Every structure is written in C-alpha cells, then in structure tokens.
mmCIF file of C-alpha atoms and ligand atoms in Angstrom:
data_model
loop_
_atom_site.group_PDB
_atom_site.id
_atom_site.type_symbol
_atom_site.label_atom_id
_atom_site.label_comp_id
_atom_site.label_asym_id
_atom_site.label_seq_id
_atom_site.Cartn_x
_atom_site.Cartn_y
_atom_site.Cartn_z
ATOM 1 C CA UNK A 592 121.450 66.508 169.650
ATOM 2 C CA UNK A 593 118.262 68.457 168.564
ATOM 3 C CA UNK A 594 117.119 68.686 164.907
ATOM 4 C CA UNK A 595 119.080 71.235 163.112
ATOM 5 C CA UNK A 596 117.153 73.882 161.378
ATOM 6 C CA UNK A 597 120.322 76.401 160.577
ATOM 7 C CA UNK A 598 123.670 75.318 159.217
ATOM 8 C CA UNK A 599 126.762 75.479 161.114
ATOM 9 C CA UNK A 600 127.751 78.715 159.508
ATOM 10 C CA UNK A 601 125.184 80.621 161.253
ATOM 11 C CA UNK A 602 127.289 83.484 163.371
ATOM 12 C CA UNK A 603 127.652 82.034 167.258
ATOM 13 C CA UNK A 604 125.619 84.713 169.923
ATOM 14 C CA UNK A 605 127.215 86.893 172.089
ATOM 15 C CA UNK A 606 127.534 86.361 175.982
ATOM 16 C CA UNK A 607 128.074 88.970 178.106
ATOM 17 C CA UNK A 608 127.789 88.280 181.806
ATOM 18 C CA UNK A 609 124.335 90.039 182.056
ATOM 19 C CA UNK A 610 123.515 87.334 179.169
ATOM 20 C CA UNK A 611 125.317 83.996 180.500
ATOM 21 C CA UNK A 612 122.638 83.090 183.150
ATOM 22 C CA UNK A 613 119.932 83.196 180.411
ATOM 23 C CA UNK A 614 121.945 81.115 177.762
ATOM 24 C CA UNK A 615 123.171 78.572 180.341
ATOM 25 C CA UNK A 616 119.096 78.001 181.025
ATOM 26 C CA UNK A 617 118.728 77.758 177.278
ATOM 27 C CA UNK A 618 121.556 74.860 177.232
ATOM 28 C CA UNK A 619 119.111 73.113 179.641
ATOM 29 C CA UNK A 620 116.560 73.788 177.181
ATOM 30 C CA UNK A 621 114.868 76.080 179.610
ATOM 31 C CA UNK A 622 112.913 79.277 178.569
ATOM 32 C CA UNK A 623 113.522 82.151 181.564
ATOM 33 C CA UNK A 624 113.365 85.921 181.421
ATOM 34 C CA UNK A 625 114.246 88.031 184.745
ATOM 35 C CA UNK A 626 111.873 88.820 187.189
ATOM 36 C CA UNK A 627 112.706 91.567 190.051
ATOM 37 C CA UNK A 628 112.579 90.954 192.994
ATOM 38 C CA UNK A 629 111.495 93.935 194.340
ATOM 39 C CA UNK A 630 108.693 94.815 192.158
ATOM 40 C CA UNK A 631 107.844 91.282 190.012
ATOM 41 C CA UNK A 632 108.425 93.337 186.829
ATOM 42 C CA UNK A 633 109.767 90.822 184.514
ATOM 43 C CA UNK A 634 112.426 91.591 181.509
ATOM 44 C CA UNK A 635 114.029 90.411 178.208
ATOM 45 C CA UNK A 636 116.610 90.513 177.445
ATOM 46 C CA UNK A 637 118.512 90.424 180.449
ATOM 47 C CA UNK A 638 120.023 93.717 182.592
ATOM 48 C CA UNK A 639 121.341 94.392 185.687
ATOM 49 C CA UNK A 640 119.017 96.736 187.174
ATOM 50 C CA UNK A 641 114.682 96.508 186.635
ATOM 51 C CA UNK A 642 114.098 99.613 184.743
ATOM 52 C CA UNK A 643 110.435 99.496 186.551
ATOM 53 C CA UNK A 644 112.094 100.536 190.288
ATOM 54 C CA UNK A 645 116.176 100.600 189.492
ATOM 55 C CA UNK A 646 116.279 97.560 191.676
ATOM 56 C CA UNK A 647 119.531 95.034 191.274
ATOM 57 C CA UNK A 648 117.488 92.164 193.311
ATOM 58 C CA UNK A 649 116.271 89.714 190.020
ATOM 59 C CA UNK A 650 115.790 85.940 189.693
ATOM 60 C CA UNK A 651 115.133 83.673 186.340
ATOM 61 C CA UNK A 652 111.577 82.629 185.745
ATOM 62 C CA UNK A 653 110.607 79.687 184.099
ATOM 63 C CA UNK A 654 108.198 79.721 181.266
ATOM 64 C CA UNK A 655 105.988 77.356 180.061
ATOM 65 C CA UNK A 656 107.582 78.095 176.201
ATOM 66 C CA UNK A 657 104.300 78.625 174.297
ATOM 67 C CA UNK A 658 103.439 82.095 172.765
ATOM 68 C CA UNK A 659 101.811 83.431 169.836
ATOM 69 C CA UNK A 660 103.177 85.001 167.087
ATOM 70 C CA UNK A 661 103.233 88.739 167.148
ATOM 71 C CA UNK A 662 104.424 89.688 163.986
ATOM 72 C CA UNK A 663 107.091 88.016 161.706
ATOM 73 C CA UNK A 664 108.988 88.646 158.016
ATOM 74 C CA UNK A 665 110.312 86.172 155.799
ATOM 75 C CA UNK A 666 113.900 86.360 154.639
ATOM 76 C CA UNK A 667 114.706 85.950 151.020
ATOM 77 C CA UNK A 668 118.911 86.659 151.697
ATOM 78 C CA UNK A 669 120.920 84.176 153.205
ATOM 79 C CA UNK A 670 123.446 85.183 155.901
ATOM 80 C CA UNK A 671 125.446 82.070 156.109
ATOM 81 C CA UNK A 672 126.187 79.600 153.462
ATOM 82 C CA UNK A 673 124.489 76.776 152.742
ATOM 83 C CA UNK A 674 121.116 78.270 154.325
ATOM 84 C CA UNK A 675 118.064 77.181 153.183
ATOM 85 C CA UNK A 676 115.535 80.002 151.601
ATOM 86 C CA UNK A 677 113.362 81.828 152.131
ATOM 87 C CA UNK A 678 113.230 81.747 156.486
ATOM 88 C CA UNK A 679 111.212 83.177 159.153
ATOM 89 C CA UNK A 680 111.921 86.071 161.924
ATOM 90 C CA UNK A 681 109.125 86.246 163.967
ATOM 91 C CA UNK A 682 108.703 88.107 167.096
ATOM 92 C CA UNK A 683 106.455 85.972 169.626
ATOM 93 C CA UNK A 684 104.636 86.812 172.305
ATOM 94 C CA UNK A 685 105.652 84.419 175.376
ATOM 95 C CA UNK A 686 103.109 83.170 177.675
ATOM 96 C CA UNK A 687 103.493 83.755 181.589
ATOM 97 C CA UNK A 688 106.059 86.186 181.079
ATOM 98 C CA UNK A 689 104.211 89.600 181.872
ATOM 99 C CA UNK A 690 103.942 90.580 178.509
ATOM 100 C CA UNK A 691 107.245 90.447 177.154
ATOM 101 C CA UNK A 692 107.911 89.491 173.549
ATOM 102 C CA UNK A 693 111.235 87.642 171.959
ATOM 103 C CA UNK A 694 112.346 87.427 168.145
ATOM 104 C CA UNK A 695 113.370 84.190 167.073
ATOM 105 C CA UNK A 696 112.863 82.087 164.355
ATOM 106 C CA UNK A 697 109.623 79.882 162.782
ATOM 107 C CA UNK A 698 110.823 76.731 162.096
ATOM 108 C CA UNK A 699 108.789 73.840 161.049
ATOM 109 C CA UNK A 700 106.221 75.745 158.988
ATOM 110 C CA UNK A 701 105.890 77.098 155.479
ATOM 111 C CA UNK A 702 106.093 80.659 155.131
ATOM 112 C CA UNK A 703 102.111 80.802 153.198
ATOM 113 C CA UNK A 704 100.964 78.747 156.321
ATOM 114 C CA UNK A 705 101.790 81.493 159.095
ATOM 115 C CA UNK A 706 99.522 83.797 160.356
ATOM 116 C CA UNK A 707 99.487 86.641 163.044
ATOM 117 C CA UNK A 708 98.208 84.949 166.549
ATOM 118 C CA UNK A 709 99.376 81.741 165.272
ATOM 119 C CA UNK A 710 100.219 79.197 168.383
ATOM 120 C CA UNK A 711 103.635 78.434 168.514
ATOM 121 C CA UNK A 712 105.710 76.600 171.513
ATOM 122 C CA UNK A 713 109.709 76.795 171.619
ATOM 123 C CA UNK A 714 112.193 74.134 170.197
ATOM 124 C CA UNK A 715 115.169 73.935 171.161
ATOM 125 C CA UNK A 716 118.332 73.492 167.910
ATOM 126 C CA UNK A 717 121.318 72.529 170.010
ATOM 127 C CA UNK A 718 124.453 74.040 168.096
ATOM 128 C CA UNK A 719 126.889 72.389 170.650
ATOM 129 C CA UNK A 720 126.731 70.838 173.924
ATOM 130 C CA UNK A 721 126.829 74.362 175.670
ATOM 131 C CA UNK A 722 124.920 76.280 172.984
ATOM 132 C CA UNK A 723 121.321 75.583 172.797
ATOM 133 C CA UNK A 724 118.796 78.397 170.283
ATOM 134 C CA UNK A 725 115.390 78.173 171.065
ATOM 135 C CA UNK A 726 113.073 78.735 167.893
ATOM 136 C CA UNK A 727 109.492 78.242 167.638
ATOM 137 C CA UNK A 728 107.141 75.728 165.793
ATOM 138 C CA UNK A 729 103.159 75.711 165.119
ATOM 139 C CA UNK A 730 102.243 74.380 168.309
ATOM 140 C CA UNK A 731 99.859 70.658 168.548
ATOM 141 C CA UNK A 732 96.085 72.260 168.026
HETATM 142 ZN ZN1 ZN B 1671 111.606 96.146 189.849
#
C-alpha cells in the first residue's frame, strides 16, 4: 500500500467502460491517455471515437508522469470527514502527452509553497488493491 493522502471517506470514482482501461493502468500505477490510431491525436479523458478524425481505432500511451502545474485552487471545505484542511486541486500539464492537461490533487506540498509552472511528477495513493488515484508531488529539482 501507497501513502495515504485522503481518508477513506473520500467518494469512490466512477467506471464506465470507456473509463475501465484507463483505471486498470492506474491500478498498475501507470499514467496513459488514448492515442488514435488513425491520426496520433491523443485524449483525456477517455472516449470512444478521436474527436480530431471520428476514428474508433485508439491505443493507451504511456507517460513518463511528470508535468507542470497549470493552474490550481486550494480548498478550505471538506467533502469527506475526517479530511485534512485546507487541500489542493490543481490542473497539470502532463509531459509527452500532446498537450493534454489532467486535474488532480497536490499532495506533499504546502499550499504558500506552490507556484504556477511548478514541477510536479505523479504519485500514486492506492485506495484498494484495484483502485489506485494518481496525485502529484513537487518533483526532485
Ligand atoms: Zn484521430
């Protein structure tokens, strides 16, 4: 088991079968977003057609799971009990994915110490054995 940065009474995400490829990756603490294969246009989240060409031909795509943070907010209202305040949403930009961006959360940091552009690389809080969240840390200068 991972270090646990949310408490257990965090609501569980959704999988719908456009979404189950992507989370089983994340259970193998793997990053991946789609990438057509028709046209190389890469998406996230996940759908069944590439809105660049329509095509239904896609594969998953590693990524390295570094990025830099885009933007971000910090969260003074809990949303499950026992949740430690204030926290971070950040949207990051992820490396080696075509430009595509993903919100998470900034873990291991104190809200005064982000900044826009920071470095950040993904960590993975394993919730169960099949349920793995990837958040993002300051990454190792
Ligand atoms: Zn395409």
């Amino acid at each position: 088991m991972s270090e646990r940065y949310f408490p257990n009474g965090m609501p569980a995400p959704m999988a719908n079968t456009t979404m189950l490829p992507w989370w089983q990756a994340a259970a193998e603490h793997r990053l991946v977003v789609q990438q057509c294969g028709a046209c190389g246009h890469t998406r996230f989240p996940p759908a069944p057609i590439c809105p660049e060409c329509r095509s239904d031909d896609a594969a998953w795509k590693d990524l390295p799971g570094g990025g830099e943070v885009f933007t971000y907010t910090i969260v003074h209202r809990p949303i499950a009990a026992e949740q430690e305040l204030p926290y971070l949403i950040a949207v990051i930009a992820l490396d080696d994915s075509g430009g595509l961006r993903m919100i998470s959360n900034l873990v291991a940091v104190a809200p005064q110490d982000v900044t826009i552009g920071m470095r950040v690389e993904v960590v993975w809080e394993d919730m169960s054995d099949d349920l793995a969240i990837p958040r993002f840390r300051p990454a190792p200068n």
